Amino acid sequence: MSDKQGSRRSFLATGAMISALTAAYGFFFKNVFRFVFPERKAKNVRPMFVAYAPRLPVGSSVQFYTPKGASVILTNTGQLQKGTNHGFIAFSSRCPHLGCNVHYAPKEERFVCPCHQGVFDQKGVAISGPPAQAGQRLSEFSVVKEGESVYVLVEVA
């Protein structure tokens, strides 16, 4: 075997090895990138009819479940909400501390969790109890009022 043929073999072997390593590293780093920066899918959000405004007087609430099973509480505060023409607010009815059901206390104008006396203001921010110490808040849902109908924007499958 000549020297020329040997160098050609080593050149081809080295080229094949470099190609294989480049492909392997590319595959590895592509997956690392996908893990660190996952693809964000657009949420499929639709309005869900919840109540007729006249049947939900000021200070009252109604609890309902979204198509994905989330428990939500819709409340008529009677106070115009920022950027809207109505006084309705909707939050998750599950306390972020331990998942207990919160309810609206109309006299105090606050949401209360009976498990550990967690209290949330009308913006869903915890103001006392363990949720406040942890800096937690209730998940908020957008509310739309069309005529007398009140809709909450919920995520669907």
PDB file of C-alpha atoms in Angstrom:
ATOM      1  CA  MET A   1       0.000   0.000   0.000  1.00  0.00           C
ATOM      2  CA  SER A   2       1.423   3.353  -0.963  1.00  0.00           C
ATOM      3  CA  ASP A   3       1.807   6.343   1.286  1.00  0.00           C
ATOM      4  CA  LYS A   4      -0.643   8.274  -0.856  1.00  0.00           C
ATOM      5  CA  GLN A   5      -3.369   5.665  -0.351  1.00  0.00           C
ATOM      6  CA  GLY A   6      -2.801   5.628   3.436  1.00  0.00           C
ATOM      7  CA  SER A   7      -3.136   9.383   3.731  1.00  0.00           C
ATOM      8  CA  ARG A   8      -6.333   9.266   1.680  1.00  0.00           C
ATOM      9  CA  ARG A   9      -7.796   6.646   4.057  1.00  0.00           C
ATOM     10  CA  SER A  10      -6.847   8.635   7.129  1.00  0.00           C
ATOM     11  CA  PHE A  11      -8.297  11.785   5.524  1.00  0.00           C
ATOM     12  CA  LEU A  12     -11.614  10.020   4.816  1.00  0.00           C
ATOM     13  CA  ALA A  13     -11.700   8.427   8.284  1.00  0.00           C
ATOM     14  CA  THR A  14     -10.994  11.783   9.945  1.00  0.00           C
ATOM     15  CA  GLY A  15     -13.661  13.475   7.807  1.00  0.00           C
ATOM     16  CA  ALA A  16     -16.230  10.799   8.696  1.00  0.00           C
ATOM     17  CA  MET A  17     -15.388  11.096  12.406  1.00  0.00           C
ATOM     18  CA  ILE A  18     -15.689  14.900  12.329  1.00  0.00           C
ATOM     19  CA  SER A  19     -19.037  14.649  10.501  1.00  0.00           C
ATOM     20  CA  ALA A  20     -20.384  12.136  13.035  1.00  0.00           C
ATOM     21  CA  LEU A  21     -19.228  14.239  16.002  1.00  0.00           C
ATOM     22  CA  THR A  22     -20.731  17.407  14.495  1.00  0.00           C
ATOM     23  CA  ALA A  23     -24.073  15.641  13.986  1.00  0.00           C
ATOM     24  CA  ALA A  24     -24.016  14.208  17.539  1.00  0.00           C
ATOM     25  CA  TYR A  25     -23.157  17.566  19.133  1.00  0.00           C
ATOM     26  CA  GLY A  26     -25.764  19.312  16.992  1.00  0.00           C
ATOM     27  CA  PHE A  27     -28.443  16.841  18.089  1.00  0.00           C
ATOM     28  CA  PHE A  28     -27.392  17.212  21.745  1.00  0.00           C
ATOM     29  CA  PHE A  29     -27.377  21.018  21.767  1.00  0.00           C
ATOM     30  CA  LYS A  30     -30.647  21.206  19.832  1.00  0.00           C
ATOM     31  CA  ASN A  31     -32.330  19.177  22.593  1.00  0.00           C
ATOM     32  CA  VAL A  32     -30.658  21.212  25.343  1.00  0.00           C
ATOM     33  CA  PHE A  33     -31.912  24.411  23.674  1.00  0.00           C
ATOM     34  CA  ARG A  34     -35.465  22.990  23.438  1.00  0.00           C
ATOM     35  CA  PHE A  35     -35.361  22.055  27.127  1.00  0.00           C
ATOM     36  CA  VAL A  36     -34.072  25.435  28.287  1.00  0.00           C
ATOM     37  CA  PHE A  37     -36.330  27.441  25.943  1.00  0.00           C
ATOM     38  CA  PRO A  38     -39.522  25.399  25.441  1.00  0.00           C
ATOM     39  CA  GLU A  39     -41.891  26.328  22.639  1.00  0.00           C
ATOM     40  CA  ARG A  40     -44.763  28.432  23.904  1.00  0.00           C
ATOM     41  CA  LYS A  41     -48.012  27.429  22.328  1.00  0.00           C
ATOM     42  CA  ALA A  42     -50.735  30.007  21.916  1.00  0.00           C
ATOM     43  CA  LYS A  43     -53.527  29.396  24.390  1.00  0.00           C
ATOM     44  CA  ASN A  44     -56.920  28.618  22.946  1.00  0.00           C
ATOM     45  CA  VAL A  45     -59.078  31.078  24.922  1.00  0.00           C
ATOM     46  CA  ARG A  46     -62.814  31.527  24.416  1.00  0.00           C
ATOM     47  CA  PRO A  47     -65.588  33.383  26.236  1.00  0.00           C
ATOM     48  CA  MET A  48     -67.732  31.183  28.475  1.00  0.00           C
ATOM     49  CA  PHE A  49     -71.193  32.403  29.506  1.00  0.00           C
ATOM     50  CA  VAL A  50     -71.433  32.461  33.291  1.00  0.00           C
ATOM     51  CA  ALA A  51     -74.346  34.661  34.397  1.00  0.00           C
ATOM     52  CA  TYR A  52     -76.901  37.333  33.593  1.00  0.00           C
ATOM     53  CA  ALA A  53     -75.822  40.558  35.301  1.00  0.00           C
ATOM     54  CA  PRO A  54     -79.247  41.301  36.898  1.00  0.00           C
ATOM     55  CA  ARG A  55     -79.213  37.875  38.568  1.00  0.00           C
ATOM     56  CA  LEU A  56     -75.828  38.550  40.195  1.00  0.00           C
ATOM     57  CA  PRO A  57     -76.396  41.520  42.540  1.00  0.00           C
ATOM     58  CA  VAL A  58     -73.560  43.600  43.978  1.00  0.00           C
ATOM     59  CA  GLY A  59     -71.569  41.618  46.555  1.00  0.00           C
ATOM     60  CA  SER A  60     -72.641  38.206  45.284  1.00  0.00           C
ATOM     61  CA  SER A  61     -70.544  35.516  43.634  1.00  0.00           C
ATOM     62  CA  VAL A  62     -70.987  32.410  41.562  1.00  0.00           C
ATOM     63  CA  GLN A  63     -68.540  29.527  41.352  1.00  0.00           C
ATOM     64  CA  PHE A  64     -68.168  27.528  38.145  1.00  0.00           C
ATOM     65  CA  TYR A  65     -65.773  25.144  36.414  1.00  0.00           C
ATOM     66  CA  THR A  66     -63.957  25.770  33.142  1.00  0.00           C
ATOM     67  CA  PRO A  67     -63.870  23.112  30.404  1.00  0.00           C
ATOM     68  CA  LYS A  68     -60.369  22.181  31.643  1.00  0.00           C
ATOM     69  CA  GLY A  69     -61.673  21.682  35.197  1.00  0.00           C
ATOM     70  CA  ALA A  70     -60.379  24.859  36.867  1.00  0.00           C
ATOM     71  CA  SER A  71     -62.638  26.197  39.606  1.00  0.00           C
ATOM     72  CA  VAL A  72     -63.388  29.910  39.147  1.00  0.00           C
ATOM     73  CA  ILE A  73     -65.327  32.432  41.228  1.00  0.00           C
ATOM     74  CA  LEU A  74     -67.060  35.343  39.449  1.00  0.00           C
ATOM     75  CA  THR A  75     -67.907  38.283  41.721  1.00  0.00           C
ATOM     76  CA  ASN A  76     -69.929  41.459  41.224  1.00  0.00           C
ATOM     77  CA  THR A  77     -68.044  44.110  43.208  1.00  0.00           C
ATOM     78  CA  GLY A  78     -70.247  46.954  42.026  1.00  0.00           C
ATOM     79  CA  GLN A  79     -67.106  49.010  41.361  1.00  0.00           C
ATOM     80  CA  LEU A  80     -66.016  49.687  37.806  1.00  0.00           C
ATOM     81  CA  GLN A  81     -62.908  47.674  37.049  1.00  0.00           C
ATOM     82  CA  LYS A  82     -59.967  49.369  35.357  1.00  0.00           C
ATOM     83  CA  GLY A  83     -60.307  49.297  31.577  1.00  0.00           C
ATOM     84  CA  THR A  84     -63.856  47.867  31.621  1.00  0.00           C
ATOM     85  CA  ASN A  85     -67.453  49.056  31.761  1.00  0.00           C
ATOM     86  CA  HIS A  86     -68.532  46.656  34.512  1.00  0.00           C
ATOM     87  CA  GLY A  87     -67.856  45.678  38.117  1.00  0.00           C
ATOM     88  CA  PHE A  88     -67.207  41.963  37.649  1.00  0.00           C
ATOM     89  CA  ILE A  89     -63.984  40.157  38.582  1.00  0.00           C
ATOM     90  CA  ALA A  90     -63.059  36.489  38.221  1.00  0.00           C
ATOM     91  CA  PHE A  91     -60.329  34.571  40.023  1.00  0.00           C
ATOM     92  CA  SER A  92     -59.394  30.970  40.601  1.00  0.00           C
ATOM     93  CA  SER A  93     -61.310  29.793  43.646  1.00  0.00           C
ATOM     94  CA  ARG A  94     -58.327  27.692  44.737  1.00  0.00           C
ATOM     95  CA  CYS A  95     -55.975  29.252  47.268  1.00  0.00           C
ATOM     96  CA  PRO A  96     -52.405  29.072  45.919  1.00  0.00           C
ATOM     97  CA  HIS A  97     -51.156  28.134  49.407  1.00  0.00           C
ATOM     98  CA  LEU A  98     -52.757  24.698  49.824  1.00  0.00           C
ATOM     99  CA  GLY A  99     -55.610  24.597  47.306  1.00  0.00           C
ATOM    100  CA  CYS A 100     -58.526  25.282  49.667  1.00  0.00           C
ATOM    101  CA  ASN A 101     -61.647  26.998  48.277  1.00  0.00           C
ATOM    102  CA  VAL A 102     -61.714  30.763  48.734  1.00  0.00           C
ATOM    103  CA  HIS A 103     -64.952  32.725  49.015  1.00  0.00           C
ATOM    104  CA  TYR A 104     -65.857  36.385  48.638  1.00  0.00           C
ATOM    105  CA  ALA A 105     -66.663  38.348  51.812  1.00  0.00           C
ATOM    106  CA  PRO A 106     -68.765  41.285  50.521  1.00  0.00           C
ATOM    107  CA  LYS A 107     -68.648  43.363  53.735  1.00  0.00           C
ATOM    108  CA  GLU A 108     -64.840  43.309  53.764  1.00  0.00           C
ATOM    109  CA  GLU A 109     -64.639  43.371  49.948  1.00  0.00           C
ATOM    110  CA  ARG A 110     -62.048  40.598  50.054  1.00  0.00           C
ATOM    111  CA  PHE A 111     -61.553  36.956  49.194  1.00  0.00           C
ATOM    112  CA  VAL A 112     -60.973  34.716  52.205  1.00  0.00           C
ATOM    113  CA  CYS A 113     -59.408  31.267  52.486  1.00  0.00           C
ATOM    114  CA  PRO A 114     -60.811  29.522  55.574  1.00  0.00           C
ATOM    115  CA  CYS A 115     -57.976  26.976  55.883  1.00  0.00           C
ATOM    116  CA  HIS A 116     -55.253  29.282  57.206  1.00  0.00           C
ATOM    117  CA  GLN A 117     -57.018  32.672  57.227  1.00  0.00           C
ATOM    118  CA  GLY A 118     -55.459  33.780  53.971  1.00  0.00           C
ATOM    119  CA  VAL A 119     -56.965  37.042  52.701  1.00  0.00           C
ATOM    120  CA  PHE A 120     -56.811  38.417  49.145  1.00  0.00           C
ATOM    121  CA  ASP A 121     -57.813  41.879  47.923  1.00  0.00           C
ATOM    122  CA  GLN A 122     -60.017  42.567  44.879  1.00  0.00           C
ATOM    123  CA  LYS A 123     -56.961  42.356  42.633  1.00  0.00           C
ATOM    124  CA  GLY A 124     -56.216  38.807  43.823  1.00  0.00           C
ATOM    125  CA  VAL A 125     -53.105  39.833  45.774  1.00  0.00           C
ATOM    126  CA  ALA A 126     -52.626  38.119  49.156  1.00  0.00           C
ATOM    127  CA  ILE A 127     -52.675  40.691  51.953  1.00  0.00           C
ATOM    128  CA  SER A 128     -52.500  38.456  55.031  1.00  0.00           C
ATOM    129  CA  GLY A 129     -51.906  34.888  56.133  1.00  0.00           C
ATOM    130  CA  PRO A 130     -49.499  32.325  54.660  1.00  0.00           C
ATOM    131  CA  PRO A 131     -50.208  33.309  51.024  1.00  0.00           C
ATOM    132  CA  ALA A 132     -49.108  36.901  51.770  1.00  0.00           C
ATOM    133  CA  GLN A 133     -45.930  35.673  53.454  1.00  0.00           C
ATOM    134  CA  ALA A 134     -45.141  33.630  50.339  1.00  0.00           C
ATOM    135  CA  GLY A 135     -46.030  36.525  47.990  1.00  0.00           C
ATOM    136  CA  GLN A 136     -48.789  34.525  46.298  1.00  0.00           C
ATOM    137  CA  ARG A 137     -51.882  35.700  44.439  1.00  0.00           C
ATOM    138  CA  LEU A 138     -55.048  34.238  42.938  1.00  0.00           C
ATOM    139  CA  SER A 139     -55.003  33.457  39.214  1.00  0.00           C
ATOM    140  CA  GLU A 140     -57.093  36.043  37.373  1.00  0.00           C
ATOM    141  CA  PHE A 141     -59.508  35.490  34.490  1.00  0.00           C
ATOM    142  CA  SER A 142     -60.664  38.232  32.106  1.00  0.00           C
ATOM    143  CA  VAL A 143     -64.349  39.154  32.225  1.00  0.00           C
ATOM    144  CA  VAL A 144     -66.421  40.488  29.320  1.00  0.00           C
ATOM    145  CA  LYS A 145     -69.934  41.906  29.634  1.00  0.00           C
ATOM    146  CA  GLU A 146     -72.094  42.067  26.512  1.00  0.00           C
ATOM    147  CA  GLY A 147     -75.496  43.539  27.206  1.00  0.00           C
ATOM    148  CA  GLU A 148     -76.752  41.727  30.303  1.00  0.00           C
ATOM    149  CA  SER A 149     -74.618  38.618  29.706  1.00  0.00           C
ATOM    150  CA  VAL A 150     -71.368  38.108  31.616  1.00  0.00           C
ATOM    151  CA  TYR A 151     -68.644  35.974  30.048  1.00  0.00           C
ATOM    152  CA  VAL A 152     -65.318  34.797  31.439  1.00  0.00           C
ATOM    153  CA  LEU A 153     -62.450  34.095  29.044  1.00  0.00           C
ATOM    154  CA  VAL A 154     -61.318  30.528  29.702  1.00  0.00           C
ATOM    155  CA  GLU A 155     -58.788  28.195  28.159  1.00  0.00           C
ATOM    156  CA  VAL A 156     -60.268  25.302  26.209  1.00  0.00           C
ATOM    157  CA  ALA A 157     -58.625  22.111  24.994  1.00  0.00           C
TER     158      ALA A 157
END
